[in-house]
Coordinates of C-alpha atoms and ligand atoms in Angstrom, one line a residue:
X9 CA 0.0 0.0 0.0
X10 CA 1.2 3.5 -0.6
X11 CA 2.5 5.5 2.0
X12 CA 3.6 9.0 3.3
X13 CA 6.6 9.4 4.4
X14 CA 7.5 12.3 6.3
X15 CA 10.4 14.0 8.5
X16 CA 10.3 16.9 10.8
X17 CA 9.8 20.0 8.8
X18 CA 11.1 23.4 8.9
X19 CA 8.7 26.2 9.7
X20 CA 6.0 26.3 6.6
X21 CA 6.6 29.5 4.2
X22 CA 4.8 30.4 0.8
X23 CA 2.0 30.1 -0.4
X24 CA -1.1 27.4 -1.5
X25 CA -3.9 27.7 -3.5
X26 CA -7.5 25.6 -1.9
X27 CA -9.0 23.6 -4.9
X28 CA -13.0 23.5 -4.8
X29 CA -14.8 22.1 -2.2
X30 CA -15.3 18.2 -2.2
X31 CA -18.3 18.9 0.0
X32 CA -20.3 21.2 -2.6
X33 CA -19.2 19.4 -6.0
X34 CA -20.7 16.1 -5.1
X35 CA -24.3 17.3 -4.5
X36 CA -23.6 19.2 -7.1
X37 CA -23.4 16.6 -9.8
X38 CA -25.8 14.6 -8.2
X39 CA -27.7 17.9 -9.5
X40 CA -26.6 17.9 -13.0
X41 CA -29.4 14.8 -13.0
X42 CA -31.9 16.7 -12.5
X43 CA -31.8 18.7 -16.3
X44 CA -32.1 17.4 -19.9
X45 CA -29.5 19.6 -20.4
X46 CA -25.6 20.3 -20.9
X47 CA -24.2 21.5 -17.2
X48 CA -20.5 22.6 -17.5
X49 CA -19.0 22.2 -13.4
X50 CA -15.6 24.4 -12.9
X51 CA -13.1 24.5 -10.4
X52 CA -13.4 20.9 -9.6
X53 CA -11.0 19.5 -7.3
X54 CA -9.2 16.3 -8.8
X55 CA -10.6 13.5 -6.1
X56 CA -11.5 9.9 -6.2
X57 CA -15.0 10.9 -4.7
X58 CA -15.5 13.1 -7.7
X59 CA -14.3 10.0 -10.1
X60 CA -16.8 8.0 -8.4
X61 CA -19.6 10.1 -8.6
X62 CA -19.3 10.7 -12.2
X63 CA -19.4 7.1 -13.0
X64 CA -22.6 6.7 -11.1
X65 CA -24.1 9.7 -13.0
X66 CA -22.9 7.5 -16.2
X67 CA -24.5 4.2 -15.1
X68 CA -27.6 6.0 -14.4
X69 CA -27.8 7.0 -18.2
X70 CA -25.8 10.5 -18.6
X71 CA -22.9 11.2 -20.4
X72 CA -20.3 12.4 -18.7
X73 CA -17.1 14.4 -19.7
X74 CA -14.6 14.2 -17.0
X75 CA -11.4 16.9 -17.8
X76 CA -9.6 16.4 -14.4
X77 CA -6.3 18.3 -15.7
X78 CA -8.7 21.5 -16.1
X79 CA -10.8 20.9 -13.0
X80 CA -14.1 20.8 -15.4
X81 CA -17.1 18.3 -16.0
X82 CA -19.6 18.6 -18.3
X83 CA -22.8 16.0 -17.4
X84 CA -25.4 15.8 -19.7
X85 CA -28.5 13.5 -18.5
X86 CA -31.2 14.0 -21.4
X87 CA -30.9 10.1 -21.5
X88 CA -31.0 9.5 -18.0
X89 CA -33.6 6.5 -17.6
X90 CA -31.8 4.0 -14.7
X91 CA -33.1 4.8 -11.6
X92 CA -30.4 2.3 -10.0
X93 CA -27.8 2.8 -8.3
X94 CA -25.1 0.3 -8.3
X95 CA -24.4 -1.5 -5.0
X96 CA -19.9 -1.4 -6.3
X97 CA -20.7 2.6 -6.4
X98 CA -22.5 3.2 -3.6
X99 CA -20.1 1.5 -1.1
X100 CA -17.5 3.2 -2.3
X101 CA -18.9 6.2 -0.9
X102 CA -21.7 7.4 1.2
X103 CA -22.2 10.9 -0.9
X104 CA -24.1 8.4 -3.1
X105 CA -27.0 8.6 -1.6
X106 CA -27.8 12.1 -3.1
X107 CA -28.5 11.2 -6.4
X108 CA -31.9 9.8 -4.9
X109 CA -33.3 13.6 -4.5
X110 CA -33.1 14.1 -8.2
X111 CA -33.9 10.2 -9.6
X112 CA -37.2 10.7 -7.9
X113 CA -37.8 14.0 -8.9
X114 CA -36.9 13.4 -12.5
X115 CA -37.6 9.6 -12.9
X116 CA -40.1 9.3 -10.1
X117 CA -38.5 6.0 -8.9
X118 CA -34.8 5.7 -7.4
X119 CA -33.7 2.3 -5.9
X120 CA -30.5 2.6 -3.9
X121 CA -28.1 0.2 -1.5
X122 CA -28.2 2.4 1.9
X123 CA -24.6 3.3 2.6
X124 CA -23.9 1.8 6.2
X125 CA -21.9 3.5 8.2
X126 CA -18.2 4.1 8.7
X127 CA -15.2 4.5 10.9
X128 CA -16.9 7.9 12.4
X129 CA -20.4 7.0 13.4
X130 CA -23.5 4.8 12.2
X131 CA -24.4 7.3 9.6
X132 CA -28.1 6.5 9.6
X133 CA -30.2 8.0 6.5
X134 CA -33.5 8.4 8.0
X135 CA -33.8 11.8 7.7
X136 CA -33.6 12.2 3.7
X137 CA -36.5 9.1 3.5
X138 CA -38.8 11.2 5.8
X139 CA -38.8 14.2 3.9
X140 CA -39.0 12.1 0.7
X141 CA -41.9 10.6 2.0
X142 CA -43.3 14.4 3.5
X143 CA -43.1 15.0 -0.5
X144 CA -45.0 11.9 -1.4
X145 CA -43.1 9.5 -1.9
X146 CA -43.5 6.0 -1.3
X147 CA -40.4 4.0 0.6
X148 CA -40.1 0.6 0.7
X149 CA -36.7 -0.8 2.6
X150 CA -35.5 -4.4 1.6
X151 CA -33.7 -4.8 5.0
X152 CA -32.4 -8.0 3.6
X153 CA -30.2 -6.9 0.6
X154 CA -30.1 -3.4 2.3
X155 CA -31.6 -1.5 -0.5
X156 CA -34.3 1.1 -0.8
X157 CA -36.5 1.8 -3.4
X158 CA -38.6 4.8 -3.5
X159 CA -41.8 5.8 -5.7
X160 CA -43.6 9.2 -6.8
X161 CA -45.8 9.9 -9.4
X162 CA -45.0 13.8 -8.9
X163 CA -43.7 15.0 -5.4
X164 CA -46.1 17.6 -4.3
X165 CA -44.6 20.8 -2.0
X166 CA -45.0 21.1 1.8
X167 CA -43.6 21.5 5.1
X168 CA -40.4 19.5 6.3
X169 CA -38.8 20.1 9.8
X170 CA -35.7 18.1 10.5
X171 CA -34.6 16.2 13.6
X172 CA -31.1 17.3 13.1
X173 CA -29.9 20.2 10.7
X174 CA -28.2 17.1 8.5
X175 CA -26.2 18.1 5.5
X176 CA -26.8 15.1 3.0
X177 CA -31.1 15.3 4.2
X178 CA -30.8 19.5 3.6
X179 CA -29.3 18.9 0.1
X180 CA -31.1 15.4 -0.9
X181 CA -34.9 17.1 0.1
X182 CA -34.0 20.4 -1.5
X183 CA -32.9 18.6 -5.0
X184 CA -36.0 16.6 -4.6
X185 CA -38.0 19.5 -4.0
X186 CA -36.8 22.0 -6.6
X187 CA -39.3 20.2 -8.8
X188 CA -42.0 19.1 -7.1
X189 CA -45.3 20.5 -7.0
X190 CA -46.1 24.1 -5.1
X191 CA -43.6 25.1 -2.2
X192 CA -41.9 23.3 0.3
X193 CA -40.3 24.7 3.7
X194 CA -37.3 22.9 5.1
X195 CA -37.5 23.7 8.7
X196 CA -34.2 23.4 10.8
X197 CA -31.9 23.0 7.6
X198 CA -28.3 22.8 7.8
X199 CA -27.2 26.0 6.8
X200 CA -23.4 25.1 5.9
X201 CA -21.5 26.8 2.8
X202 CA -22.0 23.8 0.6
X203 CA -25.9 23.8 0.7
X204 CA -25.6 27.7 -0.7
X205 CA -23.3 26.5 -3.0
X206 CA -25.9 23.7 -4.3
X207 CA -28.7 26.3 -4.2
X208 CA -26.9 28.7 -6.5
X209 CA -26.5 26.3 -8.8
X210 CA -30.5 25.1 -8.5
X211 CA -31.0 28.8 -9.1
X212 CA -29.1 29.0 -12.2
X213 CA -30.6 26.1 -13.8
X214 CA -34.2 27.9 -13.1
X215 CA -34.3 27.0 -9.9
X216 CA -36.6 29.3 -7.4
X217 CA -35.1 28.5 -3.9
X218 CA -34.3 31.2 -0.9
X219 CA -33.2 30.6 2.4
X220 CA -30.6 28.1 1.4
X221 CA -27.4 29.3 4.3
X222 CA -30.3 29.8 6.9
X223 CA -32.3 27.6 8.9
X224 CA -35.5 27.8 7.0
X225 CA -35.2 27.2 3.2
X226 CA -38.3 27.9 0.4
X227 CA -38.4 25.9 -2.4
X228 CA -40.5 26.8 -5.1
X229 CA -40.8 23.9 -7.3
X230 CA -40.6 24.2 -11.2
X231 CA -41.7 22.0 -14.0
X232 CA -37.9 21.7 -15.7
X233 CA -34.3 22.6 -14.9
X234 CA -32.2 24.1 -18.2
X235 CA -28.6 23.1 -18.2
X236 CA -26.3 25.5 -16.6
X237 CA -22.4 26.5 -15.8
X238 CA -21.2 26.7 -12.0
X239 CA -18.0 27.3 -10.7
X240 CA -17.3 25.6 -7.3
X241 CA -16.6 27.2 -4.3
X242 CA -13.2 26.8 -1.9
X243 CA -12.6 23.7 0.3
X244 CA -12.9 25.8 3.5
X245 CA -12.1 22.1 5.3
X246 CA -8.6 21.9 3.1
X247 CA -8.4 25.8 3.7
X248 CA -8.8 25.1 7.7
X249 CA -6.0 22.4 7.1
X250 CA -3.2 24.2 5.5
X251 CA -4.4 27.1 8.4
X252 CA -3.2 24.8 10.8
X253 CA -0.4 23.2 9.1
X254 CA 1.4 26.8 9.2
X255 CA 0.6 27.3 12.6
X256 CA 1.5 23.6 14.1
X257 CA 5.1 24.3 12.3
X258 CA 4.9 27.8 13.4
X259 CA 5.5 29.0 9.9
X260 CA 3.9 31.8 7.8
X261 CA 1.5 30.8 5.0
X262 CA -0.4 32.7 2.2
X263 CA -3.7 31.0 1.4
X264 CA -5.3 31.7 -1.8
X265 CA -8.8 31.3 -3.0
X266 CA -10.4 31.0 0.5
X267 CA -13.5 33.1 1.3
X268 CA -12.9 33.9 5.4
X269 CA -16.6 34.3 6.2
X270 CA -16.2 30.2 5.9
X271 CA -13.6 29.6 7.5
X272 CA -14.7 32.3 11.1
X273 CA -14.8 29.7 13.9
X274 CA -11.0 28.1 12.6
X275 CA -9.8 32.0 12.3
X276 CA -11.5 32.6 16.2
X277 CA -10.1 29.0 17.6
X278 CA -6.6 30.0 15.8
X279 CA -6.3 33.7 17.4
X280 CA -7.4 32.0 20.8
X281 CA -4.0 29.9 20.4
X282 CA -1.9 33.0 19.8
X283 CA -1.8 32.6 16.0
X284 CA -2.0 35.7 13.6
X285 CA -4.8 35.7 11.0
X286 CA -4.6 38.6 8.2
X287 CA -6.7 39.0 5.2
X288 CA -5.1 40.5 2.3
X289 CA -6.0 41.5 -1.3
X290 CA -4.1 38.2 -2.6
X291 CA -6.0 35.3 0.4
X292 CA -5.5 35.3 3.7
X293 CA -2.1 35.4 5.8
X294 CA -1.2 32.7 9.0
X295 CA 1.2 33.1 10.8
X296 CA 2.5 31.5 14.3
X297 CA 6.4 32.3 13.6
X298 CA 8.1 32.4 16.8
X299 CA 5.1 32.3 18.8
X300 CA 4.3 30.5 22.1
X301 CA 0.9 28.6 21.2
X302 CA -1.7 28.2 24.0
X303 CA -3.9 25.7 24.6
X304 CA -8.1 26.7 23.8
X305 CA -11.2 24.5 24.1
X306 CA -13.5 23.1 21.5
X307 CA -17.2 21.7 20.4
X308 CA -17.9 21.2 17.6
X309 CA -21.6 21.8 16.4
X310 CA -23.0 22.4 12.8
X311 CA -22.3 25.4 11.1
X312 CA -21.9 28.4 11.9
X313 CA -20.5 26.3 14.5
X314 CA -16.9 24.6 14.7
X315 CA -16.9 22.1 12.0
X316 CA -16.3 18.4 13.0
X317 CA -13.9 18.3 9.9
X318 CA -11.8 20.2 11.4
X319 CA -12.0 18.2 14.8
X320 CA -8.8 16.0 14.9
X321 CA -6.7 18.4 12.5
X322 CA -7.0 21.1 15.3
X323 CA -6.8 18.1 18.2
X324 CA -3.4 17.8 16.7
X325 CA -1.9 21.4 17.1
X326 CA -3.4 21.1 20.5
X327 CA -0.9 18.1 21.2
X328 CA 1.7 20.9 20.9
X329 CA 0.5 23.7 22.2
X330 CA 0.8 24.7 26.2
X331 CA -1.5 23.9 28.3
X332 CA -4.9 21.7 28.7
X333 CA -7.4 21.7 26.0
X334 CA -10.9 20.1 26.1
X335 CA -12.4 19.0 23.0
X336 CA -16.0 17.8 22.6
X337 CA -17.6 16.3 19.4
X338 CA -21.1 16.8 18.9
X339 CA -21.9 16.2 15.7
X340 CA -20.7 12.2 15.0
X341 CA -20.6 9.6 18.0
X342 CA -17.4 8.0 17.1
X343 CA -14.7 10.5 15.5
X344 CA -11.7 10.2 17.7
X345 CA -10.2 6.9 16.0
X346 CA -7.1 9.6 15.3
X347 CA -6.7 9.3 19.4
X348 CA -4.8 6.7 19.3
X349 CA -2.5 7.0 16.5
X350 CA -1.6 10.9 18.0
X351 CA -0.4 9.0 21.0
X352 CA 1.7 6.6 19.2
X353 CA 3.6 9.4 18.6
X354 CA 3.3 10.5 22.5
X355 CA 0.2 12.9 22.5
X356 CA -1.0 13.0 25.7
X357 CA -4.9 12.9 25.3
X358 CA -7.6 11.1 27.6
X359 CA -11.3 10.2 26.2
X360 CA -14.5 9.9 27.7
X361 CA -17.5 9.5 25.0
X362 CA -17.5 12.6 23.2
X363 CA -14.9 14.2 25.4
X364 CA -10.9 14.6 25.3
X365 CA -9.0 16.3 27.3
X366 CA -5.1 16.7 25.7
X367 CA -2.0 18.1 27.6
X368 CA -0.2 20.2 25.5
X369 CA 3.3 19.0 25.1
X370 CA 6.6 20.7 23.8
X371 CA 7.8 17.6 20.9
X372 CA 5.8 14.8 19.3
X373 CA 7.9 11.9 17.8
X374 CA 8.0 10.0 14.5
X375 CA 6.2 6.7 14.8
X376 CA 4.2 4.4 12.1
X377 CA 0.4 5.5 12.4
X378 CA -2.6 4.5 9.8
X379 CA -4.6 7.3 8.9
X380 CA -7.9 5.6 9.9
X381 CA -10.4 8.2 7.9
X382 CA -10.0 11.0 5.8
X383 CA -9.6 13.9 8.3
X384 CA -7.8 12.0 10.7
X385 CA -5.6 10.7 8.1
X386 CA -4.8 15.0 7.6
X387 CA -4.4 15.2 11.2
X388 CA -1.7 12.4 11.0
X389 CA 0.3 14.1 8.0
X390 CA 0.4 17.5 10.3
X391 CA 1.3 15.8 13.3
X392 CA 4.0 13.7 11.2
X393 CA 5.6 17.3 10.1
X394 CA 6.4 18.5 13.4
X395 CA 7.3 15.3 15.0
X396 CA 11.3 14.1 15.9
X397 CA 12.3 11.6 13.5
X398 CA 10.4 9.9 11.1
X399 CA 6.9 9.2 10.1
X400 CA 4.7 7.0 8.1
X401 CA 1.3 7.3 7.2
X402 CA 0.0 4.1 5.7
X403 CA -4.1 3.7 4.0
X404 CA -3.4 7.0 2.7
X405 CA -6.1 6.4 -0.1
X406 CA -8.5 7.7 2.6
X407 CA -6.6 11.2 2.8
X408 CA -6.5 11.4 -1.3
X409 CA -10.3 10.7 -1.3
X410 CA -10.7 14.2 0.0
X411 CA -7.0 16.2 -0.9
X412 CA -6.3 17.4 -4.3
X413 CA -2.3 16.7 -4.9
X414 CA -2.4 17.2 -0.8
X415 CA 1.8 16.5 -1.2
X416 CA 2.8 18.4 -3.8
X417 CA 1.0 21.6 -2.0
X418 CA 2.9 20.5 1.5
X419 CA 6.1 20.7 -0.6
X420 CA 5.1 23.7 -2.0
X421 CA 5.7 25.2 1.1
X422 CA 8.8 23.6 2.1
X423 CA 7.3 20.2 4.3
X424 CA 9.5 17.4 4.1
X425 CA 7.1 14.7 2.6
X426 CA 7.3 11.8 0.3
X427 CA 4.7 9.3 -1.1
X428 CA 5.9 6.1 -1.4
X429 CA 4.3 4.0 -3.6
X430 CA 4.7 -0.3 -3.6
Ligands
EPZ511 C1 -21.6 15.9 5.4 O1 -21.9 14.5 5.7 C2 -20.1 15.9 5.0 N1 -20.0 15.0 3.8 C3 -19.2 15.3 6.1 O2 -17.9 15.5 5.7 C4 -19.4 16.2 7.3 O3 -18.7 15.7 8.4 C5 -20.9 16.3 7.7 O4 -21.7 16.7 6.6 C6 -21.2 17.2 8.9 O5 -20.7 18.5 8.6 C7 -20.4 15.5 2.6 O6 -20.8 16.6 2.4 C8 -20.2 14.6 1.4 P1 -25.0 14.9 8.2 P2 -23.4 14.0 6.0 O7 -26.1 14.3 7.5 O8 -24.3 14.8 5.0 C9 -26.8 12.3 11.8 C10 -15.6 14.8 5.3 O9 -14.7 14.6 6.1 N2 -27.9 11.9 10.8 O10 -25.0 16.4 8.5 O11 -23.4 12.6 6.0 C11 -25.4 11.6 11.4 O12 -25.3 10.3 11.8 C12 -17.0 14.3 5.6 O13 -15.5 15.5 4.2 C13 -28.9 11.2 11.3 O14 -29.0 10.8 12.4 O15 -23.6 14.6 7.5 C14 -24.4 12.5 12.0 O16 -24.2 12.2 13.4 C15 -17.1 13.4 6.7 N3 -29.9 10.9 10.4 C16 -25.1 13.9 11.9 O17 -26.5 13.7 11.7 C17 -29.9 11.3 9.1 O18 -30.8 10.9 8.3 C18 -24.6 14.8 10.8 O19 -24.7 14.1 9.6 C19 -28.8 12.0 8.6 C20 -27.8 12.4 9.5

């Protein structure tokens, strides 16, 4: 299996430039489903998830024009006419699950493997089959094979509160909605950058949503989508990461192509530790040189709240910083499987449930640690850079899932990293 290799680095310096956000492309061309027409999607990061995604759009029937070297697809579905999903696809990756919004809005019918769950939490679905059915539609669950089929004639508009402000439920009911009959309310939506992101781009393909970044979104549904052209907004999450990589090494870092109203509760948390955040005309400026980190608390909650994303990156500056930090993850029930890989290479961190409490320390040291999802799999890489000796980072496909050329931008800026391949 391929590896990262990495050795302590000197401080960070120079800049990187985010890619688009993983997070908003995929519901995004789950979208692209949803017209008969051409829709051209810019500033797409170069990920397996993206890869992925496209070849279920192509075994549901659209034709798909993947140009990875220019960050663009084109998906054109005016054949779309399988409203299965296929159970090698949907494993690969739980994002599947929103291209049933737009087969039952388009194709009335969708017939999906649920997901399961993963190495952060059970990952029910519940929530995007009770506003489907809120809509109209019929479910029926196969509990046997695990697959779900859902039936509408035409989804008819109405009111929807959610349980939990859930991303993937936000995003699937809105697609879903954006062409059903008369209005529907989402009540409680999640409110995160990517859901605006996938609104604008409902919008622009005829689209008649508002609300979409609060927690009460109006849909307006239409008869047809047109085709349209989107470009896709900044990973705040690989933004966060790179924030943090200059301050763990105590380097200085120009970010480009970041928008800072998405990134406010890393900026806050960062200043809290002593680090310097300065937006300039050309991205956004961190910097910890020479600076005595200190050690600040977190929860993480949906956004505008800290993002759980950024959980374990951030848990590992606070392995270095001085002091006693709390951290507290609210969102998933089982995200601190970076816990103990950190302390393989001496982190000094105590759980409870959703709690950790971590002792700042002055050095972490090189060790072999598994990055055990994508996030935590970041956090690893960060930790590896500022640790004595020597590190390696193995089931590093998890990390490139989500990171467009994640080493090549580390070396960029001066980190001593390697992939090694088998
Ligand atoms: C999205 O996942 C992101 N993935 C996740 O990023 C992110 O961690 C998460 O939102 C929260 O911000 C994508 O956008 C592709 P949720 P999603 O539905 O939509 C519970 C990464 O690292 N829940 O908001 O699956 C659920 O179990 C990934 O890039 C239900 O109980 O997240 C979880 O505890 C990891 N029932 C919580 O809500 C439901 O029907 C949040 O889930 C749906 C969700």
């Amino acid at each position: 299996m391929a590896k990262y290799i990495m050795k302590k680095s000197n401080p960070l310096q120079g800049e990187v430039c985010i890619s688009g956000a993983k997070n908003a492309v995929l519901p995004i061309l789950a979208a692209t489903l949803l017209s008969k027409e051409p829709c051209v999607i810019k500033d797409v990061p170069a990920l397996k998830d993206v890869e992925i995604m496209s070849k279920l759009n192509e075994a549901l029937g659209a034709i798909v024009e993947a140009e990875p070297e220019k960050n663009k697809v084109t998906v054109e579905a005016e054949k779309m006419n399988c409203p299965k999903a296929p159970y090698d696809l949907v494993t690969k990756m739980r994002a599947s699950i929103l291209v049933m919004g737009p087969l039952l809005a388009r194709l009335g019918k969708a017939e999906i493997f649920l997901p399961g769950g993963c190495a952060i939490g059970d990952r029910p679905v519940e929530l995007h089959f009770k506003g489907f059915k809120a809509l109209g539609a019929e479910i029926f669950m196969d509990e046997e094979e695990g697959k779900v089929t859902a039936h509408a004639d035409r989804l008819t508009g109405t009111d929807i509160y959610l349980d939990f402000p859930s991303v993937g439920a936000t995003e699937n009911i809105m697609m879903a909605a954006a062409m059903a009959e008369g209005i529907t309310l989402i009540e409680n939506a999640a409110q995160e950058p990517e859901i605006v992101d996938l609104a604008n781009f409902l919008n622009k393909m005829g689209g008649k949503i508002k609300g979409a970044g609060t927690d009460c979104i109006k849909i307006e549904g239409v008869e047809n989508l047109h085709g349209a052209e989107h470009n896709v907004i900044p990973d705040r999450i690989e933004a966060g990461t790179f924030m943090v990589a200059a301050a763990m090494t105590r380097g200085q870092v120009l970010i480009r192509n970041i928008l800072p109203d998405h990134v406010r509760p890393i900026i806050a948390k960062l200043n809290e530790c002593g680090v310097d955040v300065i937006m300039g005309e050309e991205g956004m400026i961190v910097s910890a040189v020479d600076k005595q980190l200190v050690s600040t608390d977190i929860k993480t909650l949906p956004y505008p709240g800290f993002p759980t994303d950024m959980q374990s990156i951030f848990m590992a500056l606070l392995t270095t910083v001085q002091g006693t930090s709390a951290v507290i993850e609210t969102v998933f029930e089982n995200r601190y499987m970076h816990v103990p890989q950190l302390k393989r290479m001496g982190a000094s961190i105590k759980t409870d449930d959703r709690c950790a409490i971590i002792e700042g320390k002055k050095e972490l040291r090189g060790n072999k640690v598994i990055a055990t999802d994508l996030r935590a799999g970041a956090a690893m890489v960060l930790a590896g850079l500022v640790a004595e000796g020597r590190t390696e980072v193995s089931e590093i496909y998890h990390i490139e899932r989500g990171y467009e050329h994640f080493v090549e931008k580390l070396q960029g800026l001066g980190a001593d990293i390697t992939r090694m391949d088998p």
